PDB file of C-alpha atoms and ligand atoms in Angstrom:
ATOM      1  CA  UNK C   1     -11.929  21.331 -13.271  1.00 44.00           C
ATOM      2  CA  UNK C   2     -10.705  18.791 -15.968  1.00 52.00           C
ATOM      3  CA  UNK C   3     -13.615  16.854 -17.455  1.00 52.00           C
ATOM      4  CA  UNK C   4     -12.221  13.541 -16.086  1.00 51.00           C
ATOM      5  CA  UNK C   5     -12.455  14.818 -12.469  1.00 51.00           C
ATOM      6  CA  UNK C   6     -15.907  16.228 -12.886  1.00 56.00           C
ATOM      7  CA  UNK C   7     -18.835  14.304 -11.324  1.00 57.00           C
ATOM      8  CA  UNK C   8     -18.419  11.292  -9.054  1.00 56.00           C
ATOM      9  CA  UNK C   9     -17.370   8.642 -11.451  1.00 56.00           C
ATOM     10  CA  UNK C  10     -13.726   9.518 -11.301  1.00 54.00           C
ATOM     11  CA  UNK C  11     -12.753   6.021 -10.168  1.00 56.00           C
ATOM     12  CA  UNK C  12     -14.753   4.282 -12.787  1.00 55.00           C
ATOM     13  CA  UNK C  13     -13.304   6.518 -15.552  1.00 61.00           C
ATOM     14  CA  UNK C  14      -9.635   6.079 -14.727  1.00 74.00           C
ATOM     15  CA  UNK C  15      -9.096   2.870 -12.835  1.00 76.00           C
ATOM     16  CA  UNK C  16      -9.929  -0.403 -14.588  1.00 86.00           C
ATOM     17  CA  UNK C  17      -9.145  -2.688 -11.739  1.00 94.00           C
ATOM     18  CA  UNK C  18      -8.400  -2.021  -8.062  1.00 96.00           C
ATOM     19  CA  UNK C  19      -6.666  -4.395  -5.678  1.00 97.00           C
ATOM     20  CA  UNK C  20      -6.640  -2.365  -2.449  1.00 98.00           C
ATOM     21  CA  UNK C  21      -8.249   0.599  -0.703  1.00 98.00           C
ATOM     22  CA  UNK C  22      -7.178   2.320   2.535  1.00 98.00           C
ATOM     23  CA  UNK C  23      -9.786   4.078   4.512  1.00 98.00           C
ATOM     24  CA  UNK C  24      -8.212   6.643   6.818  1.00 97.00           C
ATOM     25  CA  UNK C  25     -10.724   9.312   7.708  1.00 97.00           C
ATOM     26  CA  UNK C  26     -12.230  10.332  10.974  1.00 97.00           C
ATOM     27  CA  UNK C  27     -13.806  13.408  12.500  1.00 97.00           C
ATOM     28  CA  UNK C  28     -15.889  14.518  15.317  1.00 97.00           C
ATOM     29  CA  UNK C  29     -16.691  18.199  16.181  1.00 97.00           C
ATOM     30  CA  UNK C  30     -14.117  19.586  18.465  1.00 96.00           C
ATOM     31  CA  UNK C  31     -16.822  20.661  20.944  1.00 96.00           C
ATOM     32  CA  UNK C  32     -17.798  16.994  21.465  1.00 96.00           C
ATOM     33  CA  UNK C  33     -14.251  16.027  22.168  1.00 95.00           C
ATOM     34  CA  UNK C  34     -13.953  18.774  24.807  1.00 94.00           C
ATOM     35  CA  UNK C  35     -17.027  18.086  26.871  1.00 96.00           C
ATOM     36  CA  UNK C  36     -17.935  15.198  29.195  1.00 97.00           C
ATOM     37  CA  UNK C  37     -19.102  12.253  26.989  1.00 98.00           C
ATOM     38  CA  UNK C  38     -22.493  12.381  28.626  1.00 98.00           C
ATOM     39  CA  UNK C  39     -22.923  15.832  27.019  1.00 98.00           C
ATOM     40  CA  UNK C  40     -22.450  14.587  23.389  1.00 98.00           C
ATOM     41  CA  UNK C  41     -24.727  16.471  21.140  1.00 98.00           C
ATOM     42  CA  UNK C  42     -27.143  14.510  18.768  1.00 98.00           C
ATOM     43  CA  UNK C  43     -25.580  16.333  15.765  1.00 98.00           C
ATOM     44  CA  UNK C  44     -22.008  15.574  16.933  1.00 98.00           C
ATOM     45  CA  UNK C  45     -22.821  11.937  17.405  1.00 98.00           C
ATOM     46  CA  UNK C  46     -24.383  11.840  13.914  1.00 98.00           C
ATOM     47  CA  UNK C  47     -21.429  13.650  12.231  1.00 98.00           C
ATOM     48  CA  UNK C  48     -18.841  11.468  13.989  1.00 98.00           C
ATOM     49  CA  UNK C  49     -20.558   8.262  12.951  1.00 98.00           C
ATOM     50  CA  UNK C  50     -21.277   9.490   9.385  1.00 98.00           C
ATOM     51  CA  UNK C  51     -17.677  10.622   8.672  1.00 98.00           C
ATOM     52  CA  UNK C  52     -15.693   8.093  10.693  1.00 98.00           C
ATOM     53  CA  UNK C  53     -17.826   4.929  10.234  1.00 98.00           C
ATOM     54  CA  UNK C  54     -20.506   5.233   7.461  1.00 98.00           C
ATOM     55  CA  UNK C  55     -17.783   6.347   5.053  1.00 98.00           C
ATOM     56  CA  UNK C  56     -16.256   2.918   5.199  1.00 98.00           C
ATOM     57  CA  UNK C  57     -19.502   1.348   3.997  1.00 98.00           C
ATOM     58  CA  UNK C  58     -19.863   3.912   1.263  1.00 98.00           C
ATOM     59  CA  UNK C  59     -16.228   3.357   0.123  1.00 98.00           C
ATOM     60  CA  UNK C  60     -16.699  -0.459   0.138  1.00 98.00           C
ATOM     61  CA  UNK C  61     -19.969  -0.154  -1.766  1.00 98.00           C
ATOM     62  CA  UNK C  62     -18.382   2.086  -4.456  1.00 96.00           C
ATOM     63  CA  UNK C  63     -15.088   0.177  -4.881  1.00 97.00           C
ATOM     64  CA  UNK C  64     -16.253  -3.433  -4.637  1.00 97.00           C
ATOM     65  CA  UNK C  65     -17.083  -3.472  -8.382  1.00 95.00           C
ATOM     66  CA  UNK C  66     -13.677  -2.339  -9.338  1.00 95.00           C
ATOM     67  CA  UNK C  67     -11.973  -5.086  -7.272  1.00 97.00           C
ATOM     68  CA  UNK C  68     -12.764  -7.626  -9.924  1.00 97.00           C
ATOM     69  CA  UNK C  69      -9.632  -9.811  -9.080  1.00 97.00           C
ATOM     70  CA  UNK C  70     -10.346  -9.888  -5.358  1.00 98.00           C
ATOM     71  CA  UNK C  71      -8.966  -7.200  -3.148  1.00 98.00           C
ATOM     72  CA  UNK C  72      -8.444  -5.743   0.293  1.00 98.00           C
ATOM     73  CA  UNK C  73      -9.868  -2.831   2.368  1.00 98.00           C
ATOM     74  CA  UNK C  74      -8.038  -1.593   5.408  1.00 98.00           C
ATOM     75  CA  UNK C  75      -9.315   0.998   7.809  1.00 98.00           C
ATOM     76  CA  UNK C  76      -7.769   2.655  10.790  1.00 98.00           C
ATOM     77  CA  UNK C  77      -9.213   2.310  14.290  1.00 98.00           C
ATOM     78  CA  UNK C  78      -8.173   3.090  17.811  1.00 98.00           C
ATOM     79  CA  UNK C  79      -8.334   1.630  21.305  1.00 98.00           C
ATOM     80  CA  UNK C  80     -10.998   4.143  22.289  1.00 98.00           C
ATOM     81  CA  UNK C  81     -13.405   1.755  20.448  1.00 98.00           C
ATOM     82  CA  UNK C  82     -13.201  -0.666  23.249  1.00 98.00           C
ATOM     83  CA  UNK C  83     -12.148   1.228  26.374  1.00 97.00           C
ATOM     84  CA  UNK C  84     -12.487   4.659  27.791  1.00 97.00           C
ATOM     85  CA  UNK C  85      -9.688   7.018  26.712  1.00 95.00           C
ATOM     86  CA  UNK C  86     -10.024  10.422  28.338  1.00 93.00           C
ATOM     87  CA  UNK C  87     -11.376  13.030  25.766  1.00 94.00           C
ATOM     88  CA  UNK C  88     -11.802  10.387  22.939  1.00 96.00           C
ATOM     89  CA  UNK C  89     -15.511  10.681  23.731  1.00 97.00           C
ATOM     90  CA  UNK C  90     -17.899  10.192  20.787  1.00 98.00           C
ATOM     91  CA  UNK C  91     -15.034   8.894  18.678  1.00 98.00           C
ATOM     92  CA  UNK C  92     -15.104   5.770  20.831  1.00 98.00           C
ATOM     93  CA  UNK C  93     -18.484   4.685  19.783  1.00 98.00           C
ATOM     94  CA  UNK C  94     -17.833   5.832  16.213  1.00 99.00           C
ATOM     95  CA  UNK C  95     -14.691   3.512  16.098  1.00 98.00           C
ATOM     96  CA  UNK C  96     -16.660   0.661  17.726  1.00 99.00           C
ATOM     97  CA  UNK C  97     -19.175   1.029  15.005  1.00 99.00           C
ATOM     98  CA  UNK C  98     -16.415   1.102  12.418  1.00 99.00           C
ATOM     99  CA  UNK C  99     -14.977  -2.107  13.849  1.00 99.00           C
ATOM    100  CA  UNK C 100     -18.333  -3.787  13.685  1.00 99.00           C
ATOM    101  CA  UNK C 101     -18.772  -2.652  10.070  1.00 99.00           C
ATOM    102  CA  UNK C 102     -15.515  -4.257   9.227  1.00 99.00           C
ATOM    103  CA  UNK C 103     -16.884  -7.608  10.309  1.00 99.00           C
ATOM    104  CA  UNK C 104     -20.245  -7.149   8.596  1.00 99.00           C
ATOM    105  CA  UNK C 105     -18.535  -6.153   5.370  1.00 99.00           C
ATOM    106  CA  UNK C 106     -16.448  -9.290   5.421  1.00 99.00           C
ATOM    107  CA  UNK C 107     -19.556 -11.437   5.070  1.00 98.00           C
ATOM    108  CA  UNK C 108     -20.823  -9.493   2.053  1.00 98.00           C
ATOM    109  CA  UNK C 109     -17.495  -9.031   0.151  1.00 98.00           C
ATOM    110  CA  UNK C 110     -15.675 -12.221   1.224  1.00 98.00           C
ATOM    111  CA  UNK C 111     -17.274 -14.366  -1.514  1.00 98.00           C
ATOM    112  CA  UNK C 112     -15.902 -11.957  -4.131  1.00 98.00           C
ATOM    113  CA  UNK C 113     -12.470 -12.406  -2.611  1.00 98.00           C
ATOM    114  CA  UNK C 114     -12.463  -8.919  -1.008  1.00 98.00           C
ATOM    115  CA  UNK C 115     -10.952  -8.819   2.435  1.00 99.00           C
ATOM    116  CA  UNK C 116     -11.791  -6.168   5.085  1.00 99.00           C
ATOM    117  CA  UNK C 117      -9.470  -5.502   8.104  1.00 99.00           C
ATOM    118  CA  UNK C 118      -8.636  -2.722  10.504  1.00 98.00           C
ATOM    119  CA  UNK C 119      -5.318  -1.581  11.997  1.00 98.00           C
ATOM    120  CA  UNK C 120      -5.707  -0.352  15.585  1.00 98.00           C
ATOM    121  CA  UNK C 121      -2.582   1.973  15.988  1.00 97.00           C
ATOM    122  CA  UNK C 122      -1.290   3.494  19.140  1.00 95.00           C
ATOM    123  CA  UNK C 123      -1.714   7.250  19.335  1.00 93.00           C
ATOM    124  CA  UNK C 124       0.457   8.812  16.586  1.00 91.00           C
ATOM    125  CA  UNK C 125       1.346  12.570  16.848  1.00 87.00           C
ATOM    126  CA  UNK C 126      -0.333  13.716  13.519  1.00 86.00           C
ATOM    127  CA  UNK C 127      -1.150  17.336  12.773  1.00 85.00           C
ATOM    128  CA  UNK C 128      -4.856  16.691  13.805  1.00 81.00           C
ATOM    129  CA  UNK C 129      -3.839  14.831  16.998  1.00 84.00           C
ATOM    130  CA  UNK C 130      -1.553  17.728  18.099  1.00 84.00           C
ATOM    131  CA  UNK C 131      -4.596  19.921  18.283  1.00 82.00           C
ATOM    132  CA  UNK C 132      -6.043  17.732  20.868  1.00 81.00           C
ATOM    133  CA  UNK C 133      -6.073  18.968  24.440  1.00 78.00           C
ATOM    134  CA  UNK C 134      -3.421  17.181  26.473  1.00 82.00           C
ATOM    135  CA  UNK C 135      -2.402  14.915  23.580  1.00 86.00           C
ATOM    136  CA  UNK C 136       1.364  15.001  24.109  1.00 85.00           C
ATOM    137  CA  UNK C 137       0.864  14.174  27.825  1.00 86.00           C
ATOM    138  CA  UNK C 138      -0.791  10.878  26.596  1.00 86.00           C
ATOM    139  CA  UNK C 139       2.271   9.877  24.698  1.00 89.00           C
ATOM    140  CA  UNK C 140       4.673   9.833  27.698  1.00 87.00           C
ATOM    141  CA  UNK C 141       3.058   7.070  29.805  1.00 88.00           C
ATOM    142  CA  UNK C 142       3.151   4.563  26.828  1.00 92.00           C
ATOM    143  CA  UNK C 143       6.949   4.540  27.325  1.00 93.00           C
ATOM    144  CA  UNK C 144       6.340   3.001  30.836  1.00 94.00           C
ATOM    145  CA  UNK C 145       3.262   0.807  30.476  1.00 95.00           C
ATOM    146  CA  UNK C 146       3.389  -0.774  27.061  1.00 97.00           C
ATOM    147  CA  UNK C 147       5.214  -4.134  26.818  1.00 98.00           C
ATOM    148  CA  UNK C 148       7.624  -2.616  24.257  1.00 98.00           C
ATOM    149  CA  UNK C 149       8.119   0.492  26.479  1.00 97.00           C
ATOM    150  CA  UNK C 150       7.688   2.703  23.407  1.00 96.00           C
ATOM    151  CA  UNK C 151       5.459   4.638  21.139  1.00 93.00           C
ATOM    152  CA  UNK C 152       4.349   3.970  17.596  1.00 95.00           C
ATOM    153  CA  UNK C 153       5.155   6.146  14.577  1.00 94.00           C
ATOM    154  CA  UNK C 154       3.014   6.678  11.589  1.00 92.00           C
ATOM    155  CA  UNK C 155       5.466   4.771   9.294  1.00 92.00           C
ATOM    156  CA  UNK C 156       5.175   1.785  11.663  1.00 93.00           C
ATOM    157  CA  UNK C 157       1.482   1.422  10.786  1.00 83.00           C
ATOM    158  CA  UNK C 158       2.894  -0.323   7.758  1.00 92.00           C
ATOM    159  CA  UNK C 159       0.936  -3.317   8.935  1.00 96.00           C
ATOM    160  CA  UNK C 160      -1.542  -1.716   6.594  1.00 98.00           C
ATOM    161  CA  UNK C 161       0.712  -2.772   3.644  1.00 98.00           C
ATOM    162  CA  UNK C 162       0.837  -6.388   5.050  1.00 98.00           C
ATOM    163  CA  UNK C 163      -3.058  -6.565   5.267  1.00 98.00           C
ATOM    164  CA  UNK C 164      -3.239  -5.165   1.771  1.00 98.00           C
ATOM    165  CA  UNK C 165      -0.822  -7.749   0.329  1.00 98.00           C
ATOM    166  CA  UNK C 166      -1.269 -11.326  -0.576  1.00 97.00           C
ATOM    167  CA  UNK C 167       0.636 -12.493   2.541  1.00 98.00           C
ATOM    168  CA  UNK C 168      -2.675 -11.738   4.270  1.00 98.00           C
ATOM    169  CA  UNK C 169      -4.725 -13.676   1.835  1.00 98.00           C
ATOM    170  CA  UNK C 170      -6.505 -15.770   4.519  1.00 98.00           C
ATOM    171  CA  UNK C 171      -7.024 -12.762   6.871  1.00 98.00           C
ATOM    172  CA  UNK C 172     -10.352 -10.893   7.050  1.00 99.00           C
ATOM    173  CA  UNK C 173     -12.389  -9.304   9.741  1.00 99.00           C
ATOM    174  CA  UNK C 174      -9.263  -8.766  11.890  1.00 98.00           C
ATOM    175  CA  UNK C 175      -8.404  -5.739  14.123  1.00 98.00           C
ATOM    176  CA  UNK C 176      -4.678  -5.794  14.065  1.00 98.00           C
ATOM    177  CA  UNK C 177      -2.936  -3.974  16.846  1.00 98.00           C
ATOM    178  CA  UNK C 178       0.066  -1.942  16.112  1.00 98.00           C
ATOM    179  CA  UNK C 179       0.356  -0.409  19.648  1.00 97.00           C
ATOM    180  CA  UNK C 180       3.537  -1.743  21.233  1.00 97.00           C
ATOM    181  CA  UNK C 181       1.403  -4.318  23.064  1.00 98.00           C
ATOM    182  CA  UNK C 182      -0.870  -1.876  24.849  1.00 97.00           C
ATOM    183  CA  UNK C 183      -3.984  -3.848  24.034  1.00 97.00           C
ATOM    184  CA  UNK C 184      -2.520  -6.875  25.849  1.00 98.00           C
ATOM    185  CA  UNK C 185      -1.997  -5.076  29.163  1.00 97.00           C
ATOM    186  CA  UNK C 186      -4.687  -2.449  29.561  1.00 92.00           C
TER     187      UNK C 186
HETATM  188  O1  0WE F   1      -8.990   9.017  15.950  1.00 75.71           O
HETATM  189  C1  0WE F   1      -8.183   9.861  16.341  1.00 75.71           C
HETATM  190  C2  0WE F   1      -8.416  11.254  16.078  1.00 75.71           C
HETATM  191  C3  0WE F   1      -9.860  11.605  15.751  1.00 75.71           C
HETATM  192  C4  0WE F   1     -10.253  12.990  15.786  1.00 75.71           C
HETATM  193  C5  0WE F   1      -9.454  14.091  16.033  1.00 75.71           C
HETATM  194  C6  0WE F   1     -10.018  15.354  15.890  1.00 75.71           C
HETATM  195  C7  0WE F   1      -9.215  16.612  16.304  1.00 75.71           C
HETATM  196  C8  0WE F   1      -9.683  17.873  15.751  1.00 75.71           C
HETATM  197  C9  0WE F   1     -11.575  13.246  15.261  1.00 75.71           C
HETATM  198  N1  0WE F   1     -12.072  14.463  15.210  1.00 75.71           N
HETATM  199  C10 0WE F   1     -11.296  15.548  15.549  1.00 75.71           C
HETATM  200  N2  0WE F   1     -11.858  16.732  15.441  1.00 75.71           N
HETATM  201  C11 0WE F   1     -11.233  17.912  15.616  1.00 75.71           C
HETATM  202  O2  0WE F   1     -11.782  18.982  15.570  1.00 75.71           O
HETATM  203  N3  0WE F   1      -7.053   9.444  17.049  1.00 75.71           N
HETATM  204  C12 0WE F   1      -6.877   8.038  17.353  1.00 75.71           C
HETATM  205  C13 0WE F   1      -6.150  10.380  17.644  1.00 75.71           C
HETATM  206  C14 0WE F   1      -6.656  10.741  18.949  1.00 75.71           C
HETATM  207  O3  0WE F   1      -7.605  11.649  19.067  1.00 75.71           O
HETATM  208  C15 0WE F   1      -7.837  11.849  20.421  1.00 75.71           C
HETATM  209  C16 0WE F   1      -7.021  10.970  21.125  1.00 75.71           C
HETATM  210  C17 0WE F   1      -6.284  10.357  20.197  1.00 75.71           C
HETATM  211  C18 0WE F   1      -5.239   9.239  20.455  1.00 75.71           C
HETATM  212  C19 0WE F   1      -8.825  12.608  21.107  1.00 75.71           C
HETATM  213  C20 0WE F   1      -8.828  12.586  22.445  1.00 75.71           C
HETATM  214  C21 0WE F   1      -8.035  11.722  23.147  1.00 75.71           C
HETATM  215  C22 0WE F   1      -7.113  10.934  22.448  1.00 75.71           C
END
């Protein structure tokens, strides 16, 4: 491995100032997505919250000192944080925790001009999502019940770019829905 990539100070070594960071990582053990929620294992709960939620706090902590001109952090969440979505299971509480952390981080980082927001996207058929049991059967109903009668593509999550940009200068602590209106009717 090149010397610059060794160790954990890669950002410090190579990036003098940072204006924005996108946090887009989530994981729960497949076993915990395939059992009834009430059967969630302690280890699965811990792993889901560690990887999907704590990682935002760690990212904010390590990048805040590089955002010396202010900045923006955007994370990705999902409707399962607030309502029961079949099979989303332990990821629901993990996303609820993530959304709460967004609000708590705004208070710490706001005075330094660092904003923290989340984009709640409708289900997007990513490689990981396609491995989920019955995922494609979730997509069809969206075309009948969402106000816009459609689905959302990964590219349409470009609201992330807006929240990173100066256009969103007064916006922090927001969960911005990119879901064809599903949140308004469900
Ligand atoms: O947040 C997610 C995906 C989260 C996820 C997916 C997996 C699949 C493979 C977390 N951990 C794992 N672990 C694995 O082993 N989404 C918003 C996409 C998603 O995931 C679902 C959904 C939707 C939508 C799971 C069940 C039901 C609906």
